[in-house]
Structures are given as C-alpha cells and as structure tokens.
PDB file of C-alpha atoms and ligand atoms in Angstrom:
ATOM      1  CA  MET A   1      95.507 117.310  78.150  1.00 96.00           C
ATOM      2  CA  ILE A   2      97.289 116.794  81.441  1.00 98.00           C
ATOM      3  CA  ILE A   3      95.562 114.293  83.728  1.00 98.00           C
ATOM      4  CA  TYR A   4      96.147 115.219  87.373  1.00 98.00           C
ATOM      5  CA  LYS A   5      96.167 112.409  89.914  1.00 98.00           C
ATOM      6  CA  THR A   6      94.792 112.502  93.450  1.00 98.00           C
ATOM      7  CA  PRO A   7      97.121 111.819  96.401  1.00 97.00           C
ATOM      8  CA  GLN A   8      95.425 108.414  96.740  1.00 97.00           C
ATOM      9  CA  GLN A   9      96.056 107.589  93.086  1.00 98.00           C
ATOM     10  CA  ILE A  10      99.704 108.602  93.469  1.00 98.00           C
ATOM     11  CA  GLU A  11      99.943 106.281  96.456  1.00 97.00           C
ATOM     12  CA  GLU A  12      98.388 103.427  94.450  1.00 97.00           C
ATOM     13  CA  TYR A  13     100.850 104.044  91.639  1.00 98.00           C
ATOM     14  CA  ALA A  14     103.787 104.070  94.032  1.00 96.00           C
ATOM     15  CA  GLN A  15     102.809 100.897  95.877  1.00 95.00           C
ATOM     16  CA  GLY A  16     102.097  98.850  92.747  1.00 97.00           C
ATOM     17  CA  ALA A  17     103.546  99.850  89.391  1.00 98.00           C
ATOM     18  CA  GLY A  18     106.240 102.031  90.969  1.00 97.00           C
ATOM     19  CA  VAL A  19     107.739  99.399  93.237  1.00 96.00           C
ATOM     20  CA  LEU A  20     107.496  96.513  90.772  1.00 96.00           C
ATOM     21  CA  SER A  21     108.993  98.514  87.885  1.00 97.00           C
ATOM     22  CA  ALA A  22     111.957  99.523  90.044  1.00 96.00           C
ATOM     23  CA  ARG A  23     112.374  96.030  91.410  1.00 95.00           C
ATOM     24  CA  VAL A  24     112.434  94.315  88.023  1.00 96.00           C
ATOM     25  CA  LEU A  25     114.905  96.857  86.705  1.00 96.00           C
ATOM     26  CA  ARG A  26     117.247  96.232  89.641  1.00 95.00           C
ATOM     27  CA  GLU A  27     116.937  92.466  89.166  1.00 95.00           C
ATOM     28  CA  ILE A  28     117.728  92.828  85.460  1.00 96.00           C
ATOM     29  CA  GLY A  29     120.773  94.913  86.380  1.00 96.00           C
ATOM     30  CA  ALA A  30     122.006  92.079  88.593  1.00 95.00           C
ATOM     31  CA  ARG A  31     121.824  89.767  85.562  1.00 97.00           C
ATOM     32  CA  VAL A  32     123.756  92.024  83.194  1.00 97.00           C
ATOM     33  CA  LYS A  33     127.083  90.339  82.482  1.00 97.00           C
ATOM     34  CA  PRO A  34     129.244  89.213  79.564  1.00 98.00           C
ATOM     35  CA  GLY A  35     127.705  86.331  77.597  1.00 98.00           C
ATOM     36  CA  VAL A  36     124.085  87.139  78.406  1.00 98.00           C
ATOM     37  CA  SER A  37     121.755  87.934  75.500  1.00 98.00           C
ATOM     38  CA  THR A  38     119.276  90.777  75.610  1.00 98.00           C
ATOM     39  CA  LEU A  39     116.524  88.224  74.887  1.00 98.00           C
ATOM     40  CA  GLU A  40     117.428  86.392  78.113  1.00 98.00           C
ATOM     41  CA  LEU A  41     117.061  89.660  80.026  1.00 98.00           C
ATOM     42  CA  ASP A  42     113.720  90.256  78.334  1.00 98.00           C
ATOM     43  CA  GLN A  43     112.402  86.799  79.203  1.00 98.00           C
ATOM     44  CA  PHE A  44     113.534  87.214  82.786  1.00 98.00           C
ATOM     45  CA  ALA A  45     111.744  90.577  82.961  1.00 98.00           C
ATOM     46  CA  GLU A  46     108.452  89.245  81.644  1.00 98.00           C
ATOM     47  CA  THR A  47     108.470  86.255  83.993  1.00 98.00           C
ATOM     48  CA  PHE A  48     109.412  88.383  86.991  1.00 98.00           C
ATOM     49  CA  ILE A  49     106.742  90.998  86.303  1.00 98.00           C
ATOM     50  CA  ARG A  50     103.989  88.419  85.814  1.00 98.00           C
ATOM     51  CA  LEU A  51     105.025  86.401  88.888  1.00 97.00           C
ATOM     52  CA  HIS A  52     104.616  89.545  90.959  1.00 97.00           C
ATOM     53  CA  GLY A  53     101.138  90.337  89.701  1.00 96.00           C
ATOM     54  CA  GLY A  54     101.985  92.819  86.979  1.00 98.00           C
ATOM     55  CA  VAL A  55     101.758  92.967  83.217  1.00 98.00           C
ATOM     56  CA  PRO A  56     104.769  94.030  81.118  1.00 98.00           C
ATOM     57  CA  GLY A  57     103.866  97.557  80.082  1.00 97.00           C
ATOM     58  CA  PHE A  58     106.056  97.660  76.984  1.00 96.00           C
ATOM     59  CA  LYS A  59     104.984  94.390  75.421  1.00 96.00           C
ATOM     60  CA  GLY A  60     102.660  95.132  72.515  1.00 95.00           C
ATOM     61  CA  LEU A  61     102.804  98.893  73.114  1.00 96.00           C
ATOM     62  CA  TYR A  62     102.631 100.433  69.621  1.00 95.00           C
ATOM     63  CA  GLY A  63     103.496  96.877  68.475  1.00 95.00           C
ATOM     64  CA  PHE A  64     106.805  96.628  70.373  1.00 97.00           C
ATOM     65  CA  PRO A  65     107.644  92.930  70.812  1.00 97.00           C
ATOM     66  CA  GLY A  66     109.618  92.985  74.071  1.00 98.00           C
ATOM     67  CA  SER A  67     109.054  93.557  77.780  1.00 97.00           C
ATOM     68  CA  ILE A  68     112.238  95.634  77.860  1.00 98.00           C
ATOM     69  CA  CYS A  69     113.981  97.952  75.457  1.00 98.00           C
ATOM     70  CA  ALA A  70     117.642  96.921  75.410  1.00 98.00           C
ATOM     71  CA  SER A  71     119.981  99.466  73.835  1.00 98.00           C
ATOM     72  CA  VAL A  72     123.712  98.770  73.767  1.00 98.00           C
ATOM     73  CA  ASN A  73     126.589 101.281  73.354  1.00 98.00           C
ATOM     74  CA  GLU A  74     125.736 103.688  70.481  1.00 98.00           C
ATOM     75  CA  GLN A  75     122.112 102.553  70.625  1.00 98.00           C
ATOM     76  CA  ILE A  76     120.076 105.234  72.361  1.00 97.00           C
ATOM     77  CA  VAL A  77     116.628 103.704  72.885  1.00 97.00           C
ATOM     78  CA  HIS A  78     114.081 101.142  71.655  1.00 97.00           C
ATOM     79  CA  GLY A  79     116.432  98.223  71.012  1.00 97.00           C
ATOM     80  CA  ILE A  80     114.424  95.037  70.439  1.00 98.00           C
ATOM     81  CA  PRO A  81     115.688  92.204  72.651  1.00 98.00           C
ATOM     82  CA  SER A  82     117.397  89.484  70.626  1.00 98.00           C
ATOM     83  CA  LYS A  83     119.179  86.187  71.148  1.00 98.00           C
ATOM     84  CA  ASN A  84     121.790  87.529  68.728  1.00 98.00           C
ATOM     85  CA  VAL A  85     122.727  90.507  70.879  1.00 98.00           C
ATOM     86  CA  ILE A  86     125.185  89.054  73.388  1.00 98.00           C
ATOM     87  CA  LEU A  87     126.649  91.400  75.979  1.00 98.00           C
ATOM     88  CA  LYS A  88     130.428  91.760  76.029  1.00 98.00           C
ATOM     89  CA  GLU A  89     132.827  93.053  78.654  1.00 98.00           C
ATOM     90  CA  GLY A  90     133.062  96.825  78.247  1.00 98.00           C
ATOM     91  CA  ASP A  91     129.567  97.351  76.789  1.00 98.00           C
ATOM     92  CA  ILE A  92     126.985  99.605  78.349  1.00 98.00           C
ATOM     93  CA  ILE A  93     123.317  98.661  78.110  1.00 98.00           C
ATOM     94  CA  SER A  94     120.279 100.832  78.654  1.00 98.00           C
ATOM     95  CA  VAL A  95     117.338  98.805  79.903  1.00 98.00           C
ATOM     96  CA  ASP A  96     113.961 100.537  79.772  1.00 98.00           C
ATOM     97  CA  THR A  97     111.054  98.633  81.286  1.00 98.00           C
ATOM     98  CA  GLY A  98     107.869  98.919  83.253  1.00 97.00           C
ATOM     99  CA  ALA A  99     105.146  96.937  84.944  1.00 98.00           C
ATOM    100  CA  THR A 100     101.459  97.735  84.838  1.00 98.00           C
ATOM    101  CA  VAL A 101      99.761  97.061  88.177  1.00 98.00           C
ATOM    102  CA  ASN A 102      96.093  97.804  88.961  1.00 97.00           C
ATOM    103  CA  GLY A 103      95.867  99.774  85.735  1.00 97.00           C
ATOM    104  CA  TRP A 104      98.796 102.081  86.483  1.00 98.00           C
ATOM    105  CA  VAL A 105     101.684 101.951  84.034  1.00 98.00           C
ATOM    106  CA  GLY A 106     105.237 101.980  85.417  1.00 98.00           C
ATOM    107  CA  ASP A 107     108.181 103.319  83.424  1.00 98.00           C
ATOM    108  CA  ASN A 108     111.863 103.483  84.290  1.00 97.00           C
ATOM    109  CA  ALA A 109     115.284 102.928  82.748  1.00 97.00           C
ATOM    110  CA  TRP A 110     118.890 102.546  83.773  1.00 97.00           C
ATOM    111  CA  THR A 111     122.153 102.125  81.901  1.00 97.00           C
ATOM    112  CA  PHE A 112     124.336  99.364  83.299  1.00 97.00           C
ATOM    113  CA  PRO A 113     128.029  98.733  82.633  1.00 97.00           C
ATOM    114  CA  VAL A 114     128.876  95.203  81.470  1.00 97.00           C
ATOM    115  CA  GLY A 115     131.890  94.234  83.548  1.00 97.00           C
ATOM    116  CA  LYS A 116     134.635  96.844  83.427  1.00 97.00           C
ATOM    117  CA  VAL A 117     134.013  99.705  81.018  1.00 98.00           C
ATOM    118  CA  SER A 118     136.307 102.415  79.651  1.00 98.00           C
ATOM    119  CA  PRO A 119     136.802 105.638  81.634  1.00 98.00           C
ATOM    120  CA  GLU A 120     134.980 107.414  78.788  1.00 98.00           C
ATOM    121  CA  LYS A 121     131.851 105.288  79.199  1.00 98.00           C
ATOM    122  CA  LYS A 122     132.062 105.410  82.995  1.00 98.00           C
ATOM    123  CA  HIS A 123     132.051 109.202  82.849  1.00 98.00           C
ATOM    124  CA  LEU A 124     129.071 109.167  80.476  1.00 98.00           C
ATOM    125  CA  LEU A 125     127.110 107.022  82.940  1.00 97.00           C
ATOM    126  CA  GLU A 126     128.017 109.271  85.864  1.00 97.00           C
ATOM    127  CA  ILE A 127     127.043 112.450  84.051  1.00 98.00           C
ATOM    128  CA  THR A 128     123.793 111.036  82.659  1.00 97.00           C
ATOM    129  CA  GLU A 129     122.710 109.830  86.080  1.00 97.00           C
ATOM    130  CA  LYS A 130     123.595 113.273  87.392  1.00 97.00           C
ATOM    131  CA  CYS A 131     121.359 114.746  84.672  1.00 98.00           C
ATOM    132  CA  LEU A 132     118.485 112.582  85.891  1.00 97.00           C
ATOM    133  CA  TRP A 133     118.814 113.763  89.492  1.00 97.00           C
ATOM    134  CA  ALA A 134     119.230 117.390  88.414  1.00 98.00           C
ATOM    135  CA  GLY A 135     115.999 117.112  86.428  1.00 98.00           C
ATOM    136  CA  ILE A 136     114.178 115.509  89.347  1.00 98.00           C
ATOM    137  CA  GLU A 137     115.405 118.195  91.752  1.00 97.00           C
ATOM    138  CA  ALA A 138     113.987 120.859  89.446  1.00 98.00           C
ATOM    139  CA  ALA A 139     110.580 119.140  89.222  1.00 98.00           C
ATOM    140  CA  ARG A 140     108.903 121.194  91.936  1.00 97.00           C
ATOM    141  CA  PRO A 141     105.556 122.933  92.133  1.00 97.00           C
ATOM    142  CA  GLY A 142     105.842 126.428  90.708  1.00 95.00           C
ATOM    143  CA  ASN A 143     108.759 125.516  88.460  1.00 98.00           C
ATOM    144  CA  ARG A 144     108.128 124.951  84.774  1.00 98.00           C
ATOM    145  CA  LEU A 145     109.058 122.195  82.358  1.00 98.00           C
ATOM    146  CA  GLY A 146     111.778 124.456  80.966  1.00 98.00           C
ATOM    147  CA  ASP A 147     113.428 124.454  84.394  1.00 98.00           C
ATOM    148  CA  VAL A 148     113.620 120.647  84.323  1.00 98.00           C
ATOM    149  CA  GLY A 149     115.020 120.582  80.801  1.00 98.00           C
ATOM    150  CA  HIS A 150     117.442 123.374  81.540  1.00 98.00           C
ATOM    151  CA  ALA A 151     118.795 121.598  84.627  1.00 98.00           C
ATOM    152  CA  ILE A 152     119.462 118.449  82.594  1.00 98.00           C
ATOM    153  CA  GLN A 153     120.946 120.261  79.624  1.00 98.00           C
ATOM    154  CA  GLU A 154     123.276 122.315  81.810  1.00 98.00           C
ATOM    155  CA  VAL A 155     124.837 119.195  83.352  1.00 98.00           C
ATOM    156  CA  ALA A 156     125.124 117.342  80.033  1.00 98.00           C
ATOM    157  CA  GLU A 157     126.471 120.188  77.929  1.00 98.00           C
ATOM    158  CA  GLY A 158     128.714 121.265  80.804  1.00 98.00           C
ATOM    159  CA  ALA A 159     130.442 117.923  80.298  1.00 98.00           C
ATOM    160  CA  GLY A 160     130.579 118.474  76.532  1.00 98.00           C
ATOM    161  CA  TYR A 161     127.899 115.900  75.751  1.00 98.00           C
ATOM    162  CA  GLY A 162     124.966 115.996  73.340  1.00 98.00           C
ATOM    163  CA  VAL A 163     121.352 116.032  74.567  1.00 98.00           C
ATOM    164  CA  VAL A 164     119.000 113.973  72.407  1.00 98.00           C
ATOM    165  CA  ARG A 165     116.169 116.166  71.112  1.00 97.00           C
ATOM    166  CA  GLU A 166     113.808 113.797  69.276  1.00 97.00           C
ATOM    167  CA  TYR A 167     112.960 111.618  72.277  1.00 97.00           C
ATOM    168  CA  VAL A 168     111.770 113.087  75.561  1.00 98.00           C
ATOM    169  CA  GLY A 169     110.177 112.320  78.904  1.00 98.00           C
ATOM    170  CA  HIS A 170     106.410 112.366  79.299  1.00 98.00           C
ATOM    171  CA  GLY A 171     103.377 112.248  81.531  1.00 98.00           C
ATOM    172  CA  VAL A 172     102.455 108.754  82.755  1.00 98.00           C
ATOM    173  CA  GLY A 173      99.286 107.290  84.233  1.00 98.00           C
ATOM    174  CA  ARG A 174      96.735 104.784  82.995  1.00 98.00           C
ATOM    175  CA  VAL A 175      98.694 104.784  79.739  1.00 97.00           C
ATOM    176  CA  MET A 176     102.439 104.957  79.122  1.00 96.00           C
ATOM    177  CA  HIS A 177     102.515 108.272  77.314  1.00 97.00           C
ATOM    178  CA  GLU A 178     100.369 111.149  78.514  1.00 98.00           C
ATOM    179  CA  ASP A 179     100.800 114.871  78.235  1.00 98.00           C
ATOM    180  CA  PRO A 180     102.969 116.755  78.753  1.00 98.00           C
ATOM    181  CA  ASN A 181     106.195 116.044  76.889  1.00 98.00           C
ATOM    182  CA  VAL A 182     109.188 116.530  79.169  1.00 98.00           C
ATOM    183  CA  PRO A 183     112.203 117.581  77.071  1.00 98.00           C
ATOM    184  CA  ASN A 184     115.754 117.197  78.334  1.00 98.00           C
ATOM    185  CA  TYR A 185     116.594 120.711  77.184  1.00 98.00           C
ATOM    186  CA  GLY A 186     114.950 124.059  77.699  1.00 98.00           C
ATOM    187  CA  ARG A 187     115.028 127.578  79.006  1.00 98.00           C
ATOM    188  CA  LYS A 188     114.403 128.511  82.611  1.00 98.00           C
ATOM    189  CA  HIS A 189     110.965 129.870  83.557  1.00 98.00           C
ATOM    190  CA  THR A 190     109.379 128.685  80.309  1.00 98.00           C
ATOM    191  CA  GLY A 191     106.855 125.998  79.460  1.00 98.00           C
ATOM    192  CA  ILE A 192     104.036 124.379  81.373  1.00 97.00           C
ATOM    193  CA  GLU A 193     103.907 124.993  85.117  1.00 98.00           C
ATOM    194  CA  LEU A 194     104.459 121.949  87.303  1.00 98.00           C
ATOM    195  CA  LYS A 195     101.587 121.359  89.698  1.00 98.00           C
ATOM    196  CA  PRO A 196     100.855 118.787  92.393  1.00 98.00           C
ATOM    197  CA  GLY A 197      99.106 115.753  90.950  1.00 98.00           C
ATOM    198  CA  MET A 198     101.253 115.478  87.838  1.00 98.00           C
ATOM    199  CA  ILE A 199     103.044 112.174  87.267  1.00 98.00           C
ATOM    200  CA  ILE A 200     105.929 112.458  84.812  1.00 98.00           C
ATOM    201  CA  ALA A 201     108.780 110.294  83.582  1.00 98.00           C
ATOM    202  CA  ILE A 202     112.072 112.184  83.440  1.00 98.00           C
ATOM    203  CA  GLU A 203     114.503 110.423  81.135  1.00 98.00           C
ATOM    204  CA  PRO A 204     117.677 112.106  79.894  1.00 98.00           C
ATOM    205  CA  MET A 205     119.240 110.458  76.831  1.00 98.00           C
ATOM    206  CA  ILE A 206     122.792 111.778  76.595  1.00 98.00           C
ATOM    207  CA  ASN A 207     125.393 111.154  73.891  1.00 98.00           C
ATOM    208  CA  ILE A 208     129.157 111.426  74.133  1.00 98.00           C
ATOM    209  CA  GLY A 209     129.209 113.098  70.722  1.00 97.00           C
ATOM    210  CA  THR A 210     126.537 114.658  68.571  1.00 97.00           C
ATOM    211  CA  HIS A 211     122.961 114.877  69.800  1.00 97.00           C
ATOM    212  CA  ARG A 212     121.807 113.769  66.360  1.00 97.00           C
ATOM    213  CA  THR A 213     120.109 110.402  65.979  1.00 97.00           C
ATOM    214  CA  LYS A 214     119.223 107.871  63.318  1.00 96.00           C
ATOM    215  CA  THR A 215     116.468 105.243  63.272  1.00 96.00           C
ATOM    216  CA  MET A 216     117.439 101.836  61.968  1.00 97.00           C
ATOM    217  CA  ASP A 217     115.607  99.755  59.366  1.00 96.00           C
ATOM    218  CA  ASP A 218     113.568  97.769  61.887  1.00 95.00           C
ATOM    219  CA  GLY A 219     111.724 101.018  62.549  1.00 95.00           C
ATOM    220  CA  TRP A 220     112.487 100.867  66.284  1.00 96.00           C
ATOM    221  CA  LEU A 221     116.151 101.048  67.129  1.00 96.00           C
ATOM    222  CA  VAL A 222     117.513 104.568  67.517  1.00 97.00           C
ATOM    223  CA  VAL A 223     121.297 105.078  67.421  1.00 97.00           C
ATOM    224  CA  THR A 224     123.666 108.025  67.577  1.00 98.00           C
ATOM    225  CA  ARG A 225     124.424 109.539  64.181  1.00 98.00           C
ATOM    226  CA  ASP A 226     128.177 109.442  64.862  1.00 97.00           C
ATOM    227  CA  GLY A 227     128.261 105.950  66.379  1.00 98.00           C
ATOM    228  CA  LYS A 228     129.528 107.199  69.761  1.00 98.00           C
ATOM    229  CA  PRO A 229     128.045 105.779  72.985  1.00 98.00           C
ATOM    230  CA  SER A 230     124.820 107.008  74.564  1.00 98.00           C
ATOM    231  CA  ALA A 231     123.282 106.585  78.017  1.00 98.00           C
ATOM    232  CA  HIS A 232     119.725 106.752  79.336  1.00 98.00           C
ATOM    233  CA  PHE A 233     118.398 107.005  82.888  1.00 97.00           C
ATOM    234  CA  GLU A 234     114.736 107.348  83.781  1.00 97.00           C
ATOM    235  CA  LYS A 235     112.512 107.601  86.805  1.00 98.00           C
ATOM    236  CA  THR A 236     108.829 108.302  87.109  1.00 98.00           C
ATOM    237  CA  ILE A 237     107.986 110.868  89.771  1.00 98.00           C
ATOM    238  CA  ALA A 238     104.967 112.685  91.126  1.00 98.00           C
ATOM    239  CA  ILE A 239     104.890 116.407  91.674  1.00 98.00           C
ATOM    240  CA  THR A 240     103.675 116.907  95.243  1.00 97.00           C
ATOM    241  CA  GLU A 241     103.235 119.967  97.477  1.00 96.00           C
ATOM    242  CA  ASP A 242     106.491 118.943  99.164  1.00 95.00           C
ATOM    243  CA  GLY A 243     108.463 118.515  95.955  1.00 96.00           C
ATOM    244  CA  PRO A 244     109.227 115.605  93.665  1.00 97.00           C
ATOM    245  CA  ARG A 245     108.345 112.140  94.943  1.00 96.00           C
ATOM    246  CA  LEU A 246     110.049 109.138  93.385  1.00 95.00           C
ATOM    247  CA  LEU A 247     107.490 106.566  92.276  1.00 96.00           C
ATOM    248  CA  THR A 248     109.582 103.993  90.415  1.00 97.00           C
ATOM    249  CA  CYS A 249     111.660 103.129  93.450  1.00 94.00           C
ATOM    250  CA  GLU A 250     111.715 100.481  96.099  1.00 90.00           C
ATOM    251  CA  PRO A 251     110.219 101.093  99.567  1.00 80.00           C
ATOM    252  CA  ASP A 252     113.458 101.925 101.365  1.00 68.00           C
ATOM    253  CA  PHE A 253     113.956 104.809  98.986  1.00 58.00           C
ATOM    254  CA  MET A 254     110.360 105.924  98.698  1.00 48.00           C
ATOM    255  CA  ARG A 255     110.587 109.470  99.868  1.00 45.00           C
ATOM    256  CA  PRO A 256     110.533 112.920  98.346  1.00 43.00           C
ATOM    257  CA  VAL A 257     113.839 114.162  97.052  1.00 43.00           C
ATOM    258  CA  ASN A 258     114.322 117.175  99.241  1.00 38.00           C
ATOM    259  CA  LYS A 259     117.435 119.168  99.781  1.00 33.00           C
TER     260      LYS A 259
HETATM  261 MG1  LIG B 301     109.533 106.774  79.363  1.00 68.94          MG
END
C-alpha cells in the first residue's frame, strides 16, 4: 500500500531527515581517502547523526550492524563496515546511509572515488550519477514507475553497462522501505502512476559488466557475479505538483529539479 504524504509532512521530512542524511553523506565523502577503514567511516557517521539530533536509520534495520553500508569496487550494496576493510588509492566506495529525524527515515547513497581512480571507474561513476538524475527527471506526476526505470536503463545500457535487477529503489516514510518498489529498468508508460505525495528513493546500481549478482556468506554483502566494479547513487525525492523535489539534499540545493 502506498502511503501518500501531505505537503506539510514532505516539508518536515525535507527539513529534518532529508537535510541530515545529505549532510552526513557529504561529510563521510570528505573523509574517504587511502588508509581509512570503513569502520572509521561508520563510527563517524553514527556520531555525526546523533550529535545532530538524529538516529542512524540503518543500524539494527533487519539486523544490519552498521550506520552505513560500505561497498567497495565489485561490491554492489550492503557491505558491513569493518576495521579490516582499508580503502586504497584507486578504489571506489558506495556509502549508503540515512538519519531518522522526528520519525521520518532518510535514505541516500553516493559512490566516492578514493584518490585517483582508473578512467574505467571514473566513467562508471559519471554514468551512474547520470542514471540517477535521469530517473529523478522522469519522476513527475502523470508519469509511471516504468518511465523512471526506463530513463535509468537507457543511460546505463547506452554506455554498455549492466543494470542490477534484484535490488531496487522504494517508497520511504516512517519506515525505510515502503511501497512501491522502484526498479532501475522498465518500459515507458507502464507501472504505477506517480502522484503528488509519494516519497521515493531512486537508487540505480550499475555494473561495468554483467547485471548478475551474488550474495556473500555473511548474508549481507552483494557483489557482481563477474567481479567487475559497480556503482550506486541514491536520492530520496517527493513527487509534487511541480515535479520531483529533492529531499535528501542540503538547503542550498533544496528545490525541485525542473528543466
Ligand atoms: Mg534505499
């Protein structure tokens, strides 16, 4: 069941969970460098979120131990932060995190380069971010979920990349995962109609090679089947009468994405 939010609830989300989730993600990005462990990033995230009046939304969710998911190189999503995972020059790391503020759950992700990365990885990051914005642009009242997925898939496959199928975006609200699912693939003019009041997380997960995935023995970590790198970018948005409104963003950027 899709839970529609009032304009006031969307505003509350934006001002609290939206801003803090974006802020902590940016601050984590500033701390991504060679020699840093993913556990250090996780501890920073938890402290930062709590200091600013939030609660880490990921910690304990379905039993996940961290405040961030930290997924390096061929790891797609759900990497558990560890003192044994030390970032190296040339890695890419997807950080997925969120803060819960006043009962609203924030969710966003970004893939950061560690120092200088190969042209191949740089291109993957550029295209995956482009996928995110293409999906957001398509998230307008009257469009359907298939239009969002199609927009993402077109950019990714146009570059020869694989679109992960098993993990998708989702509705967000008082809990992290609400209806509907928001796939990163689809056909135009199909699926659920987007209507004002929906809050959804759009999160393309794009692989250089095959779209196929594998879950590791810890039951969490998802990697590419062929071991090639993967990237992941996510923002939570609201569907408004005027178009998509970014919610997980900082105040200077808090405006609808209009052409
Ligand atoms: Mg999400």
